Short mmCIF file of N, CA and C in Angstrom, two decimals:
data_model
loop_
_atom_site.label_atom_id
_atom_site.label_comp_id
_atom_site.label_asym_id
_atom_site.label_seq_id
_atom_site.Cartn_x
_atom_site.Cartn_y
_atom_site.Cartn_z
N UNK A 111 -94.38 23.02 -27.82
CA UNK A 111 -95.47 23.85 -27.35
C UNK A 111 -95.82 24.82 -28.47
N UNK A 112 -95.30 26.01 -28.43
CA UNK A 112 -95.58 27.02 -29.45
C UNK A 112 -94.62 28.17 -29.29
N UNK A 113 -94.73 29.10 -30.18
CA UNK A 113 -93.86 30.28 -30.12
C UNK A 113 -94.30 31.22 -28.99
N UNK A 114 -93.34 31.92 -28.45
CA UNK A 114 -93.57 32.83 -27.34
C UNK A 114 -94.29 34.10 -27.78
N UNK A 115 -95.47 34.39 -27.21
CA UNK A 115 -96.13 35.64 -27.57
C UNK A 115 -95.34 36.86 -27.11
N UNK A 116 -94.61 36.72 -26.01
CA UNK A 116 -93.79 37.83 -25.50
C UNK A 116 -92.73 38.23 -26.50
N UNK A 117 -92.02 37.24 -27.05
CA UNK A 117 -90.96 37.54 -28.03
C UNK A 117 -91.54 38.09 -29.32
N UNK A 118 -92.72 37.62 -29.71
CA UNK A 118 -93.34 38.11 -30.93
C UNK A 118 -93.79 39.57 -30.77
N UNK A 119 -94.33 39.91 -29.60
CA UNK A 119 -94.82 41.26 -29.36
C UNK A 119 -93.74 42.24 -28.94
N UNK A 120 -92.65 41.74 -28.33
CA UNK A 120 -91.59 42.60 -27.80
C UNK A 120 -90.23 42.00 -28.19
N UNK A 121 -89.88 42.05 -29.48
CA UNK A 121 -88.62 41.46 -29.92
C UNK A 121 -87.38 42.12 -29.30
N UNK A 122 -87.53 43.32 -28.76
CA UNK A 122 -86.41 44.01 -28.13
C UNK A 122 -86.07 43.43 -26.76
N UNK A 123 -87.00 42.71 -26.15
CA UNK A 123 -86.79 42.11 -24.82
C UNK A 123 -85.96 40.84 -25.00
N UNK A 124 -84.78 40.83 -24.41
CA UNK A 124 -83.87 39.70 -24.61
C UNK A 124 -83.90 38.72 -23.42
N UNK A 125 -83.99 37.46 -23.77
CA UNK A 125 -83.89 36.35 -22.81
C UNK A 125 -82.88 35.39 -23.43
N UNK A 126 -81.70 35.29 -22.80
CA UNK A 126 -80.62 34.50 -23.36
C UNK A 126 -80.25 33.34 -22.46
N UNK A 127 -80.13 32.19 -23.05
CA UNK A 127 -79.71 30.97 -22.34
C UNK A 127 -78.28 30.65 -22.75
N UNK A 128 -77.47 30.25 -21.78
CA UNK A 128 -76.13 29.77 -22.09
C UNK A 128 -75.73 28.75 -21.04
N UNK A 129 -74.80 27.90 -21.40
CA UNK A 129 -74.35 26.90 -20.43
C UNK A 129 -73.56 27.62 -19.33
N UNK A 130 -73.89 27.32 -18.08
CA UNK A 130 -73.16 27.90 -16.96
C UNK A 130 -71.74 27.35 -16.98
N UNK A 131 -70.77 28.20 -16.73
CA UNK A 131 -69.39 27.76 -16.75
C UNK A 131 -69.05 27.00 -15.48
N UNK A 132 -68.41 25.86 -15.64
CA UNK A 132 -67.94 25.08 -14.50
C UNK A 132 -69.06 24.39 -13.76
N UNK A 133 -68.85 24.28 -12.47
CA UNK A 133 -69.76 23.55 -11.59
C UNK A 133 -70.56 24.54 -10.76
N UNK A 134 -71.88 24.33 -10.68
CA UNK A 134 -72.78 25.19 -9.90
C UNK A 134 -73.38 24.37 -8.77
N UNK A 135 -73.60 25.03 -7.65
CA UNK A 135 -74.13 24.36 -6.47
C UNK A 135 -75.20 25.23 -5.83
N UNK A 136 -76.20 24.57 -5.23
CA UNK A 136 -77.21 25.26 -4.44
C UNK A 136 -77.12 24.71 -3.02
N UNK A 137 -76.90 25.59 -2.06
CA UNK A 137 -76.88 25.23 -0.65
C UNK A 137 -78.08 25.88 0.04
N UNK A 138 -78.73 25.13 0.89
CA UNK A 138 -79.84 25.66 1.67
C UNK A 138 -79.51 25.41 3.13
N UNK A 139 -79.21 26.51 3.82
CA UNK A 139 -78.81 26.41 5.24
C UNK A 139 -77.72 25.37 5.45
N UNK A 140 -76.73 25.38 4.56
CA UNK A 140 -75.57 24.50 4.69
C UNK A 140 -75.73 23.14 4.04
N UNK A 141 -76.90 22.79 3.58
CA UNK A 141 -77.14 21.49 2.95
C UNK A 141 -77.10 21.65 1.43
N UNK A 142 -76.30 20.83 0.76
CA UNK A 142 -76.24 20.88 -0.71
C UNK A 142 -77.47 20.19 -1.27
N UNK A 143 -78.30 20.92 -2.02
CA UNK A 143 -79.51 20.34 -2.61
C UNK A 143 -79.39 20.21 -4.13
N UNK A 144 -78.38 20.86 -4.71
CA UNK A 144 -78.13 20.71 -6.15
C UNK A 144 -76.64 20.92 -6.41
N UNK A 145 -76.10 20.14 -7.35
CA UNK A 145 -74.69 20.24 -7.71
C UNK A 145 -74.59 19.76 -9.15
N UNK A 146 -74.14 20.64 -10.05
CA UNK A 146 -74.16 20.28 -11.46
C UNK A 146 -73.07 20.94 -12.27
N UNK A 147 -72.61 20.23 -13.28
CA UNK A 147 -71.74 20.79 -14.31
C UNK A 147 -72.54 21.06 -15.57
N UNK A 148 -73.87 20.89 -15.50
CA UNK A 148 -74.72 21.05 -16.67
C UNK A 148 -75.83 22.09 -16.46
N UNK A 149 -75.60 23.03 -15.57
CA UNK A 149 -76.59 24.08 -15.32
C UNK A 149 -76.66 25.03 -16.51
N UNK A 150 -77.80 25.66 -16.67
CA UNK A 150 -78.01 26.63 -17.73
C UNK A 150 -78.20 28.00 -17.07
N UNK A 151 -77.46 29.00 -17.58
CA UNK A 151 -77.62 30.37 -17.11
C UNK A 151 -78.61 31.08 -17.99
N UNK A 152 -79.60 31.74 -17.38
CA UNK A 152 -80.58 32.49 -18.14
C UNK A 152 -80.46 33.96 -17.77
N UNK A 153 -80.17 34.79 -18.75
CA UNK A 153 -80.11 36.24 -18.57
C UNK A 153 -81.30 36.86 -19.27
N UNK A 154 -82.15 37.53 -18.48
CA UNK A 154 -83.34 38.18 -19.05
C UNK A 154 -83.30 39.66 -18.70
N UNK A 155 -83.57 40.49 -19.68
CA UNK A 155 -83.62 41.92 -19.46
C UNK A 155 -84.50 42.24 -18.26
N UNK A 156 -84.00 43.07 -17.35
CA UNK A 156 -84.76 43.51 -16.20
C UNK A 156 -84.82 42.55 -15.04
N UNK A 157 -84.09 41.44 -15.13
CA UNK A 157 -84.11 40.43 -14.06
C UNK A 157 -82.67 40.00 -13.74
N UNK A 158 -82.43 39.55 -12.51
CA UNK A 158 -81.10 39.02 -12.19
C UNK A 158 -80.87 37.71 -12.94
N UNK A 159 -79.62 37.33 -13.18
CA UNK A 159 -79.35 36.05 -13.82
C UNK A 159 -79.94 34.91 -12.96
N UNK A 160 -80.43 33.88 -13.64
CA UNK A 160 -80.98 32.70 -12.98
C UNK A 160 -80.25 31.48 -13.50
N UNK A 161 -80.10 30.49 -12.63
CA UNK A 161 -79.44 29.25 -13.02
C UNK A 161 -80.45 28.12 -12.91
N UNK A 162 -80.53 27.34 -13.98
CA UNK A 162 -81.46 26.21 -14.07
C UNK A 162 -80.64 24.92 -14.00
N UNK A 163 -81.08 24.00 -13.12
CA UNK A 163 -80.37 22.77 -12.86
C UNK A 163 -81.15 21.57 -13.40
N UNK A 164 -80.44 20.62 -14.05
CA UNK A 164 -81.11 19.38 -14.45
C UNK A 164 -81.64 18.65 -13.22
N UNK A 165 -82.80 18.06 -13.35
CA UNK A 165 -83.41 17.36 -12.20
C UNK A 165 -82.52 16.25 -11.65
N UNK A 166 -81.77 15.60 -12.52
CA UNK A 166 -80.93 14.50 -12.04
C UNK A 166 -79.79 15.02 -11.14
N UNK A 167 -79.55 16.33 -11.14
CA UNK A 167 -78.50 16.92 -10.31
C UNK A 167 -79.07 17.61 -9.07
N UNK A 168 -80.37 17.41 -8.83
CA UNK A 168 -81.06 18.04 -7.67
C UNK A 168 -81.56 16.91 -6.76
N UNK A 169 -81.40 17.12 -5.46
CA UNK A 169 -81.93 16.16 -4.49
C UNK A 169 -83.44 16.40 -4.36
N UNK A 170 -84.18 15.69 -5.20
CA UNK A 170 -85.63 15.90 -5.32
C UNK A 170 -86.39 15.56 -4.03
N UNK A 171 -85.77 14.79 -3.15
CA UNK A 171 -86.46 14.45 -1.89
C UNK A 171 -86.72 15.68 -1.00
N UNK A 172 -86.04 16.80 -1.29
CA UNK A 172 -86.25 18.03 -0.52
C UNK A 172 -87.32 18.92 -1.15
N UNK A 173 -87.84 18.51 -2.30
CA UNK A 173 -88.83 19.34 -3.00
C UNK A 173 -90.20 18.68 -2.98
N UNK A 174 -91.22 19.51 -2.90
CA UNK A 174 -92.60 19.03 -2.99
C UNK A 174 -93.36 20.01 -3.87
N UNK A 175 -93.98 19.47 -4.92
CA UNK A 175 -94.74 20.34 -5.84
C UNK A 175 -95.82 21.09 -5.09
N UNK A 176 -95.92 22.39 -5.33
CA UNK A 176 -96.97 23.20 -4.72
C UNK A 176 -98.08 23.42 -5.75
N UNK A 177 -99.13 24.08 -5.34
CA UNK A 177 -100.23 24.37 -6.25
C UNK A 177 -100.00 25.65 -7.05
N UNK A 178 -98.91 26.35 -6.77
CA UNK A 178 -98.65 27.63 -7.43
C UNK A 178 -98.19 27.44 -8.86
N UNK A 179 -98.74 28.24 -9.74
CA UNK A 179 -98.31 28.30 -11.13
C UNK A 179 -98.29 29.76 -11.57
N UNK A 180 -97.46 30.08 -12.53
CA UNK A 180 -97.44 31.42 -13.11
C UNK A 180 -97.25 31.28 -14.61
N UNK A 181 -97.48 32.35 -15.30
CA UNK A 181 -97.31 32.38 -16.75
C UNK A 181 -96.37 33.51 -17.12
N UNK A 182 -95.31 33.21 -17.82
CA UNK A 182 -94.38 34.21 -18.36
C UNK A 182 -94.64 34.29 -19.86
N UNK A 183 -94.88 35.48 -20.40
CA UNK A 183 -95.14 35.60 -21.84
C UNK A 183 -93.93 35.25 -22.70
N UNK A 184 -92.74 35.18 -22.09
CA UNK A 184 -91.53 34.88 -22.83
C UNK A 184 -91.11 33.41 -22.73
N UNK A 185 -91.26 32.84 -21.52
CA UNK A 185 -90.78 31.48 -21.29
C UNK A 185 -91.87 30.42 -21.22
N UNK A 186 -93.04 30.78 -20.72
CA UNK A 186 -94.14 29.82 -20.67
C UNK A 186 -94.75 29.67 -19.30
N UNK A 187 -95.34 28.51 -19.05
CA UNK A 187 -96.07 28.18 -17.82
C UNK A 187 -95.09 27.59 -16.82
N UNK A 188 -94.99 28.19 -15.61
CA UNK A 188 -94.09 27.70 -14.58
C UNK A 188 -94.86 26.99 -13.48
N UNK A 189 -94.31 25.86 -13.04
CA UNK A 189 -94.81 25.14 -11.86
C UNK A 189 -93.82 25.35 -10.74
N UNK A 190 -94.33 25.37 -9.51
CA UNK A 190 -93.49 25.68 -8.36
C UNK A 190 -93.37 24.49 -7.39
N UNK A 191 -92.31 24.55 -6.59
CA UNK A 191 -92.05 23.53 -5.59
C UNK A 191 -91.69 24.21 -4.27
N UNK A 192 -92.18 23.62 -3.16
CA UNK A 192 -91.75 24.04 -1.84
C UNK A 192 -90.46 23.30 -1.54
N UNK A 193 -89.58 23.93 -0.78
CA UNK A 193 -88.29 23.36 -0.43
C UNK A 193 -88.31 23.04 1.06
N UNK A 194 -88.10 21.78 1.40
CA UNK A 194 -88.11 21.33 2.82
C UNK A 194 -86.67 21.07 3.23
N UNK A 195 -86.30 21.63 4.40
CA UNK A 195 -84.94 21.46 4.87
C UNK A 195 -84.92 21.52 6.39
N UNK A 196 -84.69 20.41 7.03
CA UNK A 196 -84.54 20.37 8.48
C UNK A 196 -85.70 20.97 9.24
N UNK A 197 -86.91 20.64 8.89
CA UNK A 197 -88.07 21.17 9.60
C UNK A 197 -88.55 22.52 9.09
N UNK A 198 -87.80 23.11 8.19
CA UNK A 198 -88.19 24.41 7.62
C UNK A 198 -88.75 24.17 6.21
N UNK A 199 -89.83 24.88 5.89
CA UNK A 199 -90.38 24.85 4.54
C UNK A 199 -90.27 26.23 3.94
N UNK A 200 -89.68 26.32 2.76
CA UNK A 200 -89.61 27.59 2.03
C UNK A 200 -90.58 27.46 0.87
N UNK A 201 -91.69 28.17 0.98
CA UNK A 201 -92.80 28.07 0.01
C UNK A 201 -92.37 28.61 -1.35
N UNK A 202 -92.66 27.82 -2.37
CA UNK A 202 -92.44 28.23 -3.77
C UNK A 202 -91.02 28.71 -4.03
N UNK A 203 -90.04 28.02 -3.46
CA UNK A 203 -88.64 28.45 -3.59
C UNK A 203 -88.00 27.98 -4.90
N UNK A 204 -88.67 27.07 -5.58
CA UNK A 204 -88.10 26.46 -6.79
C UNK A 204 -89.18 26.46 -7.86
N UNK A 205 -88.78 26.70 -9.12
CA UNK A 205 -89.76 26.63 -10.19
C UNK A 205 -89.17 25.93 -11.41
N UNK A 206 -90.07 25.52 -12.30
CA UNK A 206 -89.68 24.79 -13.50
C UNK A 206 -90.67 25.12 -14.62
N UNK A 207 -90.14 25.25 -15.83
CA UNK A 207 -90.98 25.37 -17.02
C UNK A 207 -91.11 23.98 -17.63
N UNK A 208 -92.20 23.31 -17.33
CA UNK A 208 -92.42 21.93 -17.81
C UNK A 208 -92.58 21.89 -19.33
N UNK A 209 -93.28 22.86 -19.85
CA UNK A 209 -93.53 22.96 -21.31
C UNK A 209 -93.29 24.39 -21.75
N UNK A 210 -92.02 24.79 -21.84
CA UNK A 210 -91.72 26.18 -22.20
C UNK A 210 -92.05 26.44 -23.68
N UNK A 211 -92.10 27.71 -24.00
CA UNK A 211 -92.26 28.08 -25.41
C UNK A 211 -91.04 27.60 -26.17
N UNK A 212 -91.22 27.47 -27.48
CA UNK A 212 -90.18 26.89 -28.37
C UNK A 212 -88.83 27.58 -28.21
N UNK A 213 -88.80 28.88 -27.97
CA UNK A 213 -87.54 29.62 -27.87
C UNK A 213 -86.73 29.23 -26.64
N UNK A 214 -87.35 28.54 -25.68
CA UNK A 214 -86.66 28.25 -24.41
C UNK A 214 -86.72 26.77 -24.03
N UNK A 215 -86.63 25.91 -25.02
CA UNK A 215 -86.62 24.47 -24.75
C UNK A 215 -85.37 24.04 -23.97
N UNK A 216 -84.34 24.89 -23.95
CA UNK A 216 -83.10 24.60 -23.23
C UNK A 216 -83.27 24.53 -21.71
N UNK A 217 -84.39 25.07 -21.19
CA UNK A 217 -84.63 25.02 -19.75
C UNK A 217 -85.82 24.09 -19.40
N UNK A 218 -86.29 23.36 -20.38
CA UNK A 218 -87.44 22.48 -20.16
C UNK A 218 -87.19 21.50 -19.01
N UNK A 219 -88.09 21.50 -18.05
CA UNK A 219 -88.08 20.60 -16.88
C UNK A 219 -86.87 20.80 -15.95
N UNK A 220 -86.08 21.82 -16.20
CA UNK A 220 -84.97 22.12 -15.29
C UNK A 220 -85.51 22.92 -14.11
N UNK A 221 -84.73 23.02 -13.05
CA UNK A 221 -85.18 23.65 -11.81
C UNK A 221 -84.35 24.90 -11.49
N UNK A 222 -85.04 25.99 -11.16
CA UNK A 222 -84.39 27.22 -10.75
C UNK A 222 -84.75 27.50 -9.30
N UNK A 223 -83.79 28.02 -8.53
CA UNK A 223 -83.97 28.30 -7.12
C UNK A 223 -84.03 29.81 -6.90
N UNK A 224 -84.99 30.26 -6.12
CA UNK A 224 -85.21 31.68 -5.88
C UNK A 224 -84.50 32.10 -4.58
N UNK A 225 -83.34 32.72 -4.73
CA UNK A 225 -82.56 33.14 -3.55
C UNK A 225 -83.30 34.20 -2.73
N UNK A 226 -84.21 34.94 -3.35
CA UNK A 226 -84.92 35.99 -2.63
C UNK A 226 -85.93 35.43 -1.63
N UNK A 227 -86.24 34.15 -1.70
CA UNK A 227 -87.21 33.52 -0.81
C UNK A 227 -86.65 33.29 0.60
N UNK A 228 -85.33 33.17 0.70
CA UNK A 228 -84.70 32.90 1.99
C UNK A 228 -83.22 33.22 1.92
N UNK A 229 -82.71 33.84 3.00
CA UNK A 229 -81.27 34.11 3.07
C UNK A 229 -80.48 32.82 3.11
N UNK A 230 -81.16 31.70 3.43
CA UNK A 230 -80.48 30.41 3.51
C UNK A 230 -80.20 29.76 2.17
N UNK A 231 -80.80 30.27 1.09
CA UNK A 231 -80.57 29.71 -0.26
C UNK A 231 -79.39 30.44 -0.88
N UNK A 232 -78.36 29.68 -1.23
CA UNK A 232 -77.16 30.26 -1.84
C UNK A 232 -76.79 29.46 -3.09
N UNK A 233 -76.65 30.17 -4.21
CA UNK A 233 -76.24 29.56 -5.46
C UNK A 233 -74.80 29.99 -5.71
N UNK A 234 -73.92 29.01 -5.95
CA UNK A 234 -72.50 29.31 -6.06
C UNK A 234 -71.87 28.62 -7.26
N UNK A 235 -70.84 29.26 -7.75
CA UNK A 235 -69.98 28.65 -8.76
C UNK A 235 -68.82 28.00 -8.00
N UNK A 236 -68.54 26.74 -8.30
CA UNK A 236 -67.47 26.00 -7.62
C UNK A 236 -66.36 25.68 -8.60
N UNK A 237 -65.16 25.45 -8.07
CA UNK A 237 -64.04 25.08 -8.97
C UNK A 237 -64.22 23.69 -9.55
#
């Protein structure tokens, strides 16, 4: 894609990617929708840590792409997904940077789950 305008204009703002330690899981109302040993932890100044999961470790049948998009000056253009679980739909509960800026290619096409969208979404570290 290209270099991040956010990082160029605000070099003091830190966005750090690292491999999540061990196995990470996402449960939605008791149903496991993601389970991975290859998740990426993203720490960004002013935001809670986020975990990005490879698509092959996510049960994609529970996700449906929504029309919502956002732009982050540090990471790039985000696309969103609704999460369907047992008759419940959680709007825009998951997002992905399909074409992130060059500084964040480590999260390209990976999926992050927004725990603030529902008390039923739980991201956990497993043994």
